């Protein structure tokens, strides 16, 4: 069982920053792909940033240069530093995990259907 708990969402003005956290409550995810996804009202969930077990990050084009994904050394907490936020970043942000296996090979992908484990989400609202 994989249990993910997000925190750090909130409301900010355009240009502001937020830092999201995803806590893995039971064990290290050193052999997992970890990622952040978001879903805006009326839209499908989309990948934002993912990180390979070796720490290699991957971003959707819309957030490159503004968002940074990282993990702590123990690989128990995933972060998303979001700078220069824009109103179009407004969404529910979800943490996701998937164990690397013959079925799920590296590199970690940004597709929703590549991940089996999901947190409950944290809301990010950016006003203009």
PDB file of C-alpha atoms in Angstrom:
ATOM      1  CA  UNK A   1       0.000   0.000   0.000  1.00  0.00           C
ATOM      2  CA  UNK A   2       1.350   3.402  -0.995  1.00  0.00           C
ATOM      3  CA  UNK A   3       0.083   6.391   0.982  1.00  0.00           C
ATOM      4  CA  UNK A   4       0.752   9.892  -0.293  1.00  0.00           C
ATOM      5  CA  UNK A   5      -0.234  13.104   1.490  1.00  0.00           C
ATOM      6  CA  UNK A   6       0.117  16.493  -0.188  1.00  0.00           C
ATOM      7  CA  UNK A   7       0.424  19.848   1.552  1.00  0.00           C
ATOM      8  CA  UNK A   8       1.470  23.415   0.810  1.00  0.00           C
ATOM      9  CA  UNK A   9      -1.281  24.606  -1.493  1.00  0.00           C
ATOM     10  CA  UNK A  10      -2.915  27.980  -1.089  1.00  0.00           C
ATOM     11  CA  UNK A  11      -3.900  31.231  -2.742  1.00  0.00           C
ATOM     12  CA  UNK A  12      -1.323  33.641  -4.150  1.00  0.00           C
ATOM     13  CA  UNK A  13      -1.214  36.532  -6.562  1.00  0.00           C
ATOM     14  CA  UNK A  14       0.272  36.265 -10.009  1.00  0.00           C
ATOM     15  CA  UNK A  15       4.065  36.218  -9.775  1.00  0.00           C
ATOM     16  CA  UNK A  16       4.044  34.657  -6.333  1.00  0.00           C
ATOM     17  CA  UNK A  17       5.529  31.367  -5.148  1.00  0.00           C
ATOM     18  CA  UNK A  18       4.373  28.228  -3.381  1.00  0.00           C
ATOM     19  CA  UNK A  19       6.164  25.062  -2.301  1.00  0.00           C
ATOM     20  CA  UNK A  20       4.202  21.845  -2.346  1.00  0.00           C
ATOM     21  CA  UNK A  21       5.177  18.755  -0.388  1.00  0.00           C
ATOM     22  CA  UNK A  22       4.175  15.127  -0.753  1.00  0.00           C
ATOM     23  CA  UNK A  23       4.916  12.917   2.233  1.00  0.00           C
ATOM     24  CA  UNK A  24       5.340   9.182   1.844  1.00  0.00           C
ATOM     25  CA  UNK A  25       4.064   7.996   5.174  1.00  0.00           C
ATOM     26  CA  UNK A  26       5.355   4.441   5.239  1.00  0.00           C
ATOM     27  CA  UNK A  27       8.566   3.917   3.342  1.00  0.00           C
ATOM     28  CA  UNK A  28      11.153   5.316   0.996  1.00  0.00           C
ATOM     29  CA  UNK A  29      10.326   5.627  -2.668  1.00  0.00           C
ATOM     30  CA  UNK A  30      13.871   5.138  -3.861  1.00  0.00           C
ATOM     31  CA  UNK A  31      12.728   2.712  -6.582  1.00  0.00           C
ATOM     32  CA  UNK A  32       9.695   4.715  -7.677  1.00  0.00           C
ATOM     33  CA  UNK A  33       8.869   7.278 -10.293  1.00  0.00           C
ATOM     34  CA  UNK A  34       7.360  10.232  -8.452  1.00  0.00           C
ATOM     35  CA  UNK A  35       5.444  13.069  -9.983  1.00  0.00           C
ATOM     36  CA  UNK A  36       3.184  16.085  -9.693  1.00  0.00           C
ATOM     37  CA  UNK A  37       0.037  16.351 -11.733  1.00  0.00           C
ATOM     38  CA  UNK A  38      -2.725  18.949 -11.835  1.00  0.00           C
ATOM     39  CA  UNK A  39      -6.347  19.213 -12.798  1.00  0.00           C
ATOM     40  CA  UNK A  40      -8.110  22.484 -13.463  1.00  0.00           C
ATOM     41  CA  UNK A  41     -11.916  22.726 -13.399  1.00  0.00           C
ATOM     42  CA  UNK A  42     -13.407  21.280 -16.564  1.00  0.00           C
ATOM     43  CA  UNK A  43     -10.065  19.968 -17.790  1.00  0.00           C
ATOM     44  CA  UNK A  44      -8.329  16.602 -17.763  1.00  0.00           C
ATOM     45  CA  UNK A  45      -5.573  15.820 -15.312  1.00  0.00           C
ATOM     46  CA  UNK A  46      -2.133  16.539 -16.761  1.00  0.00           C
ATOM     47  CA  UNK A  47       1.451  15.849 -15.853  1.00  0.00           C
ATOM     48  CA  UNK A  48       3.469  18.785 -14.491  1.00  0.00           C
ATOM     49  CA  UNK A  49       6.798  17.341 -13.346  1.00  0.00           C
ATOM     50  CA  UNK A  50       8.235  13.915 -12.624  1.00  0.00           C
ATOM     51  CA  UNK A  51      11.495  12.651 -11.163  1.00  0.00           C
ATOM     52  CA  UNK A  52      13.378   9.424 -11.820  1.00  0.00           C
ATOM     53  CA  UNK A  53      14.802   7.374  -8.940  1.00  0.00           C
ATOM     54  CA  UNK A  54      18.240   8.809  -9.787  1.00  0.00           C
ATOM     55  CA  UNK A  55      16.885  12.354  -9.406  1.00  0.00           C
ATOM     56  CA  UNK A  56      16.549  13.242 -13.086  1.00  0.00           C
ATOM     57  CA  UNK A  57      13.618  15.629 -13.521  1.00  0.00           C
ATOM     58  CA  UNK A  58      11.235  16.098 -16.407  1.00  0.00           C
ATOM     59  CA  UNK A  59       8.770  18.961 -16.901  1.00  0.00           C
ATOM     60  CA  UNK A  60       5.829  19.851 -19.065  1.00  0.00           C
ATOM     61  CA  UNK A  61       6.741  22.750 -21.329  1.00  0.00           C
ATOM     62  CA  UNK A  62       4.353  25.211 -19.638  1.00  0.00           C
ATOM     63  CA  UNK A  63       6.248  25.138 -16.324  1.00  0.00           C
ATOM     64  CA  UNK A  64       9.867  24.856 -17.463  1.00  0.00           C
ATOM     65  CA  UNK A  65      12.030  27.499 -15.827  1.00  0.00           C
ATOM     66  CA  UNK A  66       9.378  28.243 -13.174  1.00  0.00           C
ATOM     67  CA  UNK A  67       8.822  24.952 -11.315  1.00  0.00           C
ATOM     68  CA  UNK A  68      11.395  22.652  -9.710  1.00  0.00           C
ATOM     69  CA  UNK A  69      10.732  19.093  -8.561  1.00  0.00           C
ATOM     70  CA  UNK A  70      12.964  17.558  -5.897  1.00  0.00           C
ATOM     71  CA  UNK A  71      13.151  14.828  -3.263  1.00  0.00           C
ATOM     72  CA  UNK A  72      14.756  14.778   0.169  1.00  0.00           C
ATOM     73  CA  UNK A  73      17.776  12.536   0.671  1.00  0.00           C
ATOM     74  CA  UNK A  74      15.714   9.819   2.338  1.00  0.00           C
ATOM     75  CA  UNK A  75      13.369   9.752  -0.668  1.00  0.00           C
ATOM     76  CA  UNK A  76      10.364  10.074   1.618  1.00  0.00           C
ATOM     77  CA  UNK A  77       9.192  13.562   0.694  1.00  0.00           C
ATOM     78  CA  UNK A  78       8.641  15.002  -2.754  1.00  0.00           C
ATOM     79  CA  UNK A  79       8.602  18.752  -3.323  1.00  0.00           C
ATOM     80  CA  UNK A  80       7.444  21.095  -6.046  1.00  0.00           C
ATOM     81  CA  UNK A  81       8.807  24.630  -5.857  1.00  0.00           C
ATOM     82  CA  UNK A  82       6.566  26.864  -7.955  1.00  0.00           C
ATOM     83  CA  UNK A  83       7.810  30.353  -8.795  1.00  0.00           C
ATOM     84  CA  UNK A  84       6.370  33.114 -10.970  1.00  0.00           C
ATOM     85  CA  UNK A  85       2.930  31.557 -10.701  1.00  0.00           C
ATOM     86  CA  UNK A  86       0.325  32.469 -13.282  1.00  0.00           C
ATOM     87  CA  UNK A  87      -3.491  32.324 -13.163  1.00  0.00           C
ATOM     88  CA  UNK A  88      -3.390  29.397 -15.588  1.00  0.00           C
ATOM     89  CA  UNK A  89      -1.512  27.393 -12.935  1.00  0.00           C
ATOM     90  CA  UNK A  90      -4.693  27.353 -10.848  1.00  0.00           C
ATOM     91  CA  UNK A  91      -5.652  23.712 -10.274  1.00  0.00           C
ATOM     92  CA  UNK A  92      -5.802  20.866  -7.812  1.00  0.00           C
ATOM     93  CA  UNK A  93      -2.278  19.457  -7.591  1.00  0.00           C
ATOM     94  CA  UNK A  94      -1.779  15.737  -7.034  1.00  0.00           C
ATOM     95  CA  UNK A  95       1.243  13.703  -6.070  1.00  0.00           C
ATOM     96  CA  UNK A  96       1.635  10.326  -7.764  1.00  0.00           C
ATOM     97  CA  UNK A  97       3.937   7.331  -7.539  1.00  0.00           C
ATOM     98  CA  UNK A  98       4.690   4.244  -9.558  1.00  0.00           C
ATOM     99  CA  UNK A  99       7.265   1.570  -8.818  1.00  0.00           C
ATOM    100  CA  UNK A 100       9.827   1.002 -11.546  1.00  0.00           C
ATOM    101  CA  UNK A 101       9.347  -2.515 -12.930  1.00  0.00           C
ATOM    102  CA  UNK A 102       9.392  -4.414 -16.233  1.00  0.00           C
ATOM    103  CA  UNK A 103       5.879  -3.016 -16.707  1.00  0.00           C
ATOM    104  CA  UNK A 104       6.896   0.549 -15.864  1.00  0.00           C
ATOM    105  CA  UNK A 105      10.373   1.251 -17.187  1.00  0.00           C
ATOM    106  CA  UNK A 106      12.517   4.340 -17.035  1.00  0.00           C
ATOM    107  CA  UNK A 107      12.487   7.145 -17.861  1.00  0.00           C
ATOM    108  CA  UNK A 108       9.538   8.216 -15.761  1.00  0.00           C
ATOM    109  CA  UNK A 109       6.742   9.609 -17.867  1.00  0.00           C
ATOM    110  CA  UNK A 110       4.297  12.495 -17.586  1.00  0.00           C
ATOM    111  CA  UNK A 111       1.183  10.520 -18.566  1.00  0.00           C
ATOM    112  CA  UNK A 112      -1.519  10.059 -15.952  1.00  0.00           C
ATOM    113  CA  UNK A 113      -2.041   6.411 -16.880  1.00  0.00           C
ATOM    114  CA  UNK A 114       1.551   5.560 -15.985  1.00  0.00           C
ATOM    115  CA  UNK A 115       0.865   6.030 -12.258  1.00  0.00           C
ATOM    116  CA  UNK A 116      -1.159   3.799  -9.969  1.00  0.00           C
ATOM    117  CA  UNK A 117      -0.805   5.590  -6.633  1.00  0.00           C
ATOM    118  CA  UNK A 118      -2.276   9.021  -5.967  1.00  0.00           C
ATOM    119  CA  UNK A 119      -2.663  11.468  -3.123  1.00  0.00           C
ATOM    120  CA  UNK A 120      -5.844  13.405  -2.351  1.00  0.00           C
ATOM    121  CA  UNK A 121      -4.582  16.664  -3.809  1.00  0.00           C
ATOM    122  CA  UNK A 122      -3.902  20.199  -2.645  1.00  0.00           C
ATOM    123  CA  UNK A 123      -5.518  23.281  -4.180  1.00  0.00           C
ATOM    124  CA  UNK A 124      -3.444  26.032  -5.767  1.00  0.00           C
ATOM    125  CA  UNK A 125      -5.212  29.255  -6.718  1.00  0.00           C
ATOM    126  CA  UNK A 126      -3.418  32.097  -8.497  1.00  0.00           C
ATOM    127  CA  UNK A 127      -5.188  35.410  -8.893  1.00  0.00           C
ATOM    128  CA  UNK A 128      -4.299  38.072 -11.428  1.00  0.00           C
TER     129      UNK A 128
END
